[in-house]
Amino acid sequence: MTTSTGSSGRPRGGPDALFPADPVQRPKSVDPAVARRRRELPEPKALKRHGPARVIALCNQKGGVGKTTTAINLGAALAEFGRRVLLVDFDPQGALSAGLGIQPHQLDRTTYNLLMERGVTLDDVRLKTNVPGVDLLPSNIDLSAAEIQLVTEVAREQALARALAPVRAEYDFVLIDCQPSLGLLTVNALTAAHGVIIPLECEYFSLRGVALLVDTIEKVQQRLNPDLVLEGILATMYDGRTLHSREVFSRVVEAFGDKVFSTVIARTVRFPETTVAGEPITSWASSSTGARAYRDLAREVIARA
Ligand code: ADP
Ligand code: MG
């Protein structure tokens, strides 16, 4: 079994290694996600001062895989460990803003204005959230125009990186919630980031998209942002009772080795509930399995930073 990958996280043997011609369907008695969690996760050290931030893009061109849920709950969990967090809603759907109880269509200024209008500063757009230690750059449907308008700009891929540069010193983590596409907005997020977290739904079809995403990450690395690394792959919507989930998870670990976080996010209705409540699971259901999982992920992310 392969347990390591290059810095970009390209799976050994190329994307086809994810799809052996004849996948072996043998029942496993041990839940691979449980078996993998041998190591104790280190308890994060308290910080004496803050910044400069590590910028992490949550990226997957497939929708509904847990990008926004991870941005909100990883952000909240990092803040519980005393980290200062800026969440960037970089999806015109505005789901990240809505998930934190903010009505995105009622906003006068959003990330769109920050990117496109000279004279608009980050302080004009930034909001405090109800989660202590977590700030937000909100977005709404206006941002979809940026995708088109940026095309004619000079250094169009660096617009977000430029906008974030002045506040890196204030935060420990900046998490960018990407839209489900590999268009110019996502390329901006990858150009602004140090690392990429790929939330991956434990479904066969999810694996196909990852090869394309890894290609895009490599292109951005080569042409725009040589420091970009694959921070990790996060298995989401995991159901250890189904052979399907187990098989997909094992396949992902075979292909990506240590790049796969040992924390796995189980499928639970508590997450849709938190979306309605407009708050993170860490406060909505503080002792739930989901809240604990995102705290474990925060421990891993801090340890990898
Ligand atoms: P994305 O941002 O990738 O489109 P979301 O985070 O918005 O995905 O998640 C899509 C839907 O799935 C949302 O309704 C969310 O509440 C729900 N969801 C996210 N994570 C889980 C999970 N682990 N278990 C069950 N539902 C989840
Ligand atoms: Mg989303």
Coordinates of C-alpha atoms and ligand atoms in Angstrom, one line a residue:
M1 CA 0.0 0.0 0.0
T2 CA 1.2 3.5 -0.8
T3 CA 1.3 5.8 2.1
S4 CA 3.0 8.9 0.7
T5 CA 2.4 11.4 -2.0
G6 CA 4.3 14.4 -3.4
S7 CA 3.7 17.8 -2.0
S8 CA 0.9 18.4 -4.5
G9 CA -0.8 15.3 -3.3
R10 CA -1.0 13.7 -6.7
P11 CA -2.0 10.1 -6.1
R12 CA 0.7 7.5 -6.9
G13 CA 0.1 5.9 -10.2
G14 CA -1.9 8.8 -11.6
P15 CA -5.7 9.4 -11.3
D16 CA -6.5 6.0 -12.8
A17 CA -5.0 4.3 -9.7
L18 CA -8.2 5.4 -8.0
F19 CA -10.2 3.2 -10.3
P20 CA -8.8 -0.3 -10.7
A21 CA -10.6 -2.0 -13.6
D22 CA -12.0 -4.6 -11.3
P23 CA -12.6 -3.1 -7.9
V24 CA -12.6 -5.8 -5.3
Q25 CA -15.7 -5.7 -3.1
R26 CA -14.7 -7.6 0.0
P27 CA -16.4 -7.0 3.3
K28 CA -14.2 -5.5 6.0
S29 CA -14.8 -6.3 9.6
V30 CA -12.9 -3.3 10.8
D31 CA -14.1 0.2 10.1
P32 CA -11.1 1.7 8.3
A33 CA -11.9 5.2 9.5
V34 CA -11.8 4.0 13.1
A35 CA -8.7 1.8 12.5
R36 CA -6.8 4.8 11.2
R37 CA -7.4 7.0 14.2
R38 CA -4.6 5.3 16.3
R39 CA -2.6 8.4 17.0
E40 CA -3.4 10.8 19.8
L41 CA -3.9 14.3 18.4
P42 CA -1.7 16.8 20.1
E43 CA -3.4 19.4 22.3
P44 CA -2.7 22.8 20.7
K45 CA -0.4 25.2 22.6
A46 CA -1.8 28.5 23.8
L47 CA -0.6 31.4 21.6
K48 CA 1.1 34.5 23.1
R49 CA 0.6 36.6 20.0
H50 CA -1.3 36.3 16.8
G51 CA -0.5 36.0 13.1
P52 CA 0.7 35.9 10.5
A53 CA -2.2 33.9 9.3
R54 CA -2.0 30.6 7.4
V55 CA -4.5 30.9 4.5
I56 CA -6.4 27.8 3.7
A57 CA -8.8 27.3 0.8
L58 CA -11.6 24.8 1.1
C59 CA -11.9 23.6 -2.4
N60 CA -13.9 21.0 -4.4
Q61 CA -15.7 21.7 -7.6
K62 CA -18.4 19.4 -6.6
G63 CA -21.2 21.0 -4.6
G64 CA -22.7 19.6 -1.4
V65 CA -19.5 17.9 -0.2
G66 CA -19.1 19.9 3.1
K67 CA -16.9 22.8 2.1
T68 CA -19.1 25.5 3.8
T69 CA -19.9 23.3 6.7
T70 CA -16.1 22.7 7.2
A71 CA -15.3 26.4 6.9
I72 CA -17.8 27.3 9.6
N73 CA -17.1 24.5 12.0
L74 CA -13.3 24.3 11.6
G75 CA -13.2 28.0 12.0
A76 CA -15.3 27.9 15.2
A77 CA -13.2 25.0 16.5
L78 CA -9.9 26.8 15.8
A79 CA -11.3 29.8 17.7
E80 CA -12.1 27.6 20.7
F81 CA -8.4 26.8 20.7
G82 CA -7.6 30.6 21.0
R83 CA -6.9 31.1 17.3
R84 CA -8.1 34.2 15.5
V85 CA -10.0 33.3 12.4
L86 CA -11.2 35.1 9.3
L87 CA -13.7 33.3 7.2
V88 CA -14.0 34.4 3.6
D89 CA -17.2 33.6 1.9
F90 CA -16.0 33.2 -1.7
D91 CA -19.2 31.6 -3.1
P92 CA -21.9 33.9 -4.7
Q93 CA -24.5 31.6 -3.0
G94 CA -23.5 33.2 0.3
A95 CA -24.1 29.9 2.2
L96 CA -21.2 30.6 4.6
S97 CA -22.6 34.0 5.5
A98 CA -26.1 32.5 5.9
G99 CA -24.8 29.7 8.0
L100 CA -23.5 32.3 10.5
G101 CA -26.8 33.9 10.7
I102 CA -26.1 36.8 8.3
Q103 CA -28.6 37.6 5.5
P104 CA -26.3 38.0 2.6
H105 CA -28.8 39.8 0.3
Q106 CA -29.2 42.6 2.8
L107 CA -25.6 43.6 2.7
D108 CA -24.4 46.9 1.2
R109 CA -20.8 45.8 0.8
T110 CA -19.4 42.4 0.3
T111 CA -16.3 40.6 -0.9
Y112 CA -17.3 41.7 -4.4
N113 CA -16.8 45.4 -3.5
L114 CA -13.5 44.6 -1.8
L115 CA -12.2 42.9 -5.0
M116 CA -13.6 45.2 -7.6
E117 CA -13.7 48.7 -6.2
R118 CA -10.7 50.8 -5.5
G119 CA -11.0 52.6 -2.2
V120 CA -13.1 49.9 -0.5
T121 CA -11.0 48.5 2.4
L122 CA -11.3 45.2 4.2
D123 CA -12.7 47.1 7.2
D124 CA -15.6 48.3 5.1
V125 CA -16.7 44.7 4.5
R126 CA -15.5 42.7 7.5
L127 CA -18.2 41.7 10.0
K128 CA -17.9 40.3 13.5
T129 CA -19.8 37.0 13.9
N130 CA -21.6 35.6 17.0
V131 CA -18.7 33.2 17.4
P132 CA -16.0 34.8 19.6
G133 CA -12.7 35.1 17.7
V134 CA -14.3 34.6 14.2
D135 CA -14.7 37.4 11.7
L136 CA -16.3 37.1 8.3
L137 CA -15.9 38.6 4.8
P138 CA -19.5 38.0 3.5
S139 CA -20.6 37.5 0.0
N140 CA -23.8 37.4 -2.0
I141 CA -24.8 37.0 -5.6
D142 CA -22.9 40.2 -6.6
L143 CA -19.7 38.1 -6.4
S144 CA -20.8 36.1 -9.5
A145 CA -20.2 39.3 -11.6
A146 CA -16.6 39.4 -10.3
E147 CA -15.9 36.2 -12.1
I148 CA -16.6 37.9 -15.4
Q149 CA -15.3 41.4 -14.6
L150 CA -12.0 40.1 -13.4
V151 CA -11.2 38.5 -16.7
T152 CA -10.1 41.9 -18.2
E153 CA -8.1 43.0 -15.1
V154 CA -4.3 43.0 -14.9
A155 CA -3.2 40.3 -12.5
R156 CA -6.7 39.0 -12.3
E157 CA -5.7 35.8 -10.4
Q158 CA -4.1 37.8 -7.6
A159 CA -7.1 40.0 -6.7
L160 CA -8.1 38.1 -3.5
A161 CA -4.4 37.7 -2.4
R162 CA -4.0 41.5 -2.7
A163 CA -7.2 42.2 -0.7
L164 CA -6.2 39.8 2.1
A165 CA -2.5 40.9 2.5
P166 CA -3.2 43.8 4.9
V167 CA -4.9 41.7 7.5
R168 CA -2.8 38.5 7.5
A169 CA -1.0 39.8 10.6
E170 CA -4.2 40.0 12.6
Y171 CA -5.3 36.4 12.2
D172 CA -3.9 32.9 12.8
F173 CA -6.0 31.3 10.1
V174 CA -7.9 32.6 7.1
L175 CA -10.3 30.0 5.7
I176 CA -11.7 30.6 2.2
D177 CA -14.9 28.9 1.3
C178 CA -14.8 28.3 -2.5
Q179 CA -17.7 28.0 -4.9
P180 CA -18.2 24.6 -6.6
S181 CA -16.3 25.3 -9.8
L182 CA -12.7 25.6 -10.9
G183 CA -13.2 29.0 -12.4
L184 CA -11.4 32.3 -11.8
L185 CA -12.7 32.8 -8.3
T186 CA -11.4 29.5 -7.2
V187 CA -8.0 30.2 -8.9
N188 CA -8.0 33.4 -6.9
A189 CA -8.5 31.5 -3.7
L190 CA -5.7 29.0 -4.6
T191 CA -3.4 31.9 -5.5
A192 CA -4.1 33.6 -2.1
A193 CA -3.7 30.3 -0.1
H194 CA -0.8 28.5 1.5
G195 CA -2.8 25.3 1.7
V196 CA -5.8 23.5 0.3
I197 CA -8.2 21.3 2.2
I198 CA -10.3 19.1 0.0
P199 CA -13.5 18.0 1.6
L200 CA -14.5 14.7 0.0
E201 CA -17.8 13.0 0.3
C202 CA -17.4 9.3 0.7
E203 CA -18.9 8.4 -2.7
Y204 CA -17.3 6.8 -5.8
F205 CA -18.1 9.7 -8.0
S206 CA -16.3 12.1 -5.7
L207 CA -13.0 10.5 -6.5
R208 CA -13.1 11.4 -10.2
G209 CA -13.4 15.1 -9.5
V210 CA -10.4 15.0 -7.2
A211 CA -7.9 14.1 -10.0
L212 CA -9.0 17.2 -11.9
L213 CA -8.8 19.3 -8.8
V214 CA -5.3 18.1 -8.0
D215 CA -4.4 19.0 -11.7
T216 CA -5.7 22.5 -11.1
I217 CA -3.7 22.8 -7.8
E218 CA -0.6 21.8 -9.7
K219 CA -1.1 24.4 -12.4
V220 CA -1.6 27.1 -9.9
Q221 CA 1.5 25.9 -8.1
Q222 CA 3.6 26.0 -11.3
R223 CA 2.3 29.3 -12.6
L224 CA 1.1 31.5 -9.8
N225 CA 1.8 30.2 -6.3
P226 CA 4.8 27.9 -5.9
D227 CA 4.3 27.7 -2.1
L228 CA 0.8 26.2 -2.4
V229 CA 0.5 22.7 -0.8
L230 CA -2.3 20.2 -0.4
E231 CA -3.0 20.6 3.3
G232 CA -5.1 17.6 3.5
I233 CA -8.1 15.6 2.3
L234 CA -11.1 15.4 4.6
A235 CA -13.5 12.6 4.4
T236 CA -17.0 13.9 4.9
M237 CA -20.6 12.4 5.0
Y238 CA -19.0 9.2 6.2
D239 CA -21.2 6.3 7.2
G240 CA -19.1 3.5 8.7
R241 CA -22.1 1.1 8.5
T242 CA -22.0 1.0 4.7
L243 CA -19.5 -1.0 2.8
H244 CA -19.6 1.8 0.2
S245 CA -18.3 4.5 2.5
R246 CA -15.7 2.1 3.9
E247 CA -14.5 1.2 0.4
V248 CA -14.3 4.8 -0.8
F249 CA -12.4 5.8 2.4
S250 CA -9.9 3.0 2.0
R251 CA -9.4 3.9 -1.6
V252 CA -8.7 7.5 -0.8
V253 CA -6.2 6.5 1.9
E254 CA -4.5 4.1 -0.5
A255 CA -4.1 6.9 -3.1
F256 CA -3.3 9.9 -0.8
G257 CA -1.7 8.3 2.2
D258 CA -0.8 10.7 5.0
K259 CA -2.5 13.6 3.2
V260 CA -5.8 12.2 4.4
F261 CA -6.8 13.7 7.8
S262 CA -7.3 11.0 10.4
T263 CA -10.4 12.9 11.5
V264 CA -13.4 11.7 9.5
I265 CA -16.7 13.7 9.5
A266 CA -19.7 11.3 9.9
R267 CA -23.0 11.9 8.1
T268 CA -25.5 13.3 10.7
V269 CA -28.6 15.4 10.5
R270 CA -27.0 17.7 13.2
F271 CA -25.2 19.6 10.4
P272 CA -28.3 20.6 8.4
E273 CA -29.8 21.6 11.7
T274 CA -27.0 24.0 12.4
T275 CA -27.5 25.6 9.0
V276 CA -31.0 26.5 10.0
A277 CA -29.9 27.6 13.4
G278 CA -27.2 29.9 11.8
E279 CA -24.5 28.8 14.2
P280 CA -21.6 26.3 14.3
I281 CA -22.1 22.8 15.6
T282 CA -19.5 23.5 18.3
S283 CA -22.0 25.8 20.0
W284 CA -25.3 24.4 18.7
A285 CA -24.6 20.8 19.9
S286 CA -21.3 21.3 21.7
S287 CA -20.8 17.7 22.9
S288 CA -22.1 16.0 19.7
T289 CA -19.9 13.7 17.6
G290 CA -19.9 16.3 14.9
A291 CA -18.6 19.0 17.2
R292 CA -15.9 16.7 18.5
A293 CA -14.9 15.7 15.0
Y294 CA -14.3 19.3 14.0
R295 CA -12.3 20.0 17.2
D296 CA -10.1 17.0 16.2
L297 CA -9.8 18.4 12.7
A298 CA -8.7 21.7 14.3
R299 CA -6.1 19.9 16.3
E300 CA -4.7 18.3 13.1
V301 CA -4.8 21.6 11.2
I302 CA -2.9 23.4 13.9
A303 CA -0.4 20.6 14.1
R304 CA 0.2 20.7 10.3
A305 CA 0.4 24.5 10.1
Ligands
ADP1 P1 -20.7 22.6 0.0 O1 -20.3 23.8 0.6 O2 -19.5 21.7 -0.4 O3 -21.6 22.7 -1.1 P2 -22.2 22.1 2.4 O4 -21.2 22.3 3.5 O5 -23.1 23.3 2.1 O6 -21.4 21.7 1.1 O7 -23.1 20.9 2.7 C1 -24.2 20.5 1.8 C2 -25.3 20.1 2.7 O8 -25.0 18.9 3.4 C3 -25.8 21.1 3.7 O9 -27.2 21.0 3.8 C4 -25.1 20.6 5.0 O10 -25.9 21.0 6.1 C5 -25.1 19.1 4.8 N1 -24.0 18.5 5.5 C6 -22.7 18.9 5.5 N2 -21.9 18.1 6.2 C7 -22.7 17.0 6.6 C8 -22.5 15.8 7.3 N3 -21.3 15.5 7.8 N4 -23.6 15.0 7.5 C9 -24.8 15.4 7.0 N5 -25.0 16.5 6.3 C10 -24.0 17.3 6.1
MG2 MG -20.7 25.8 -0.1

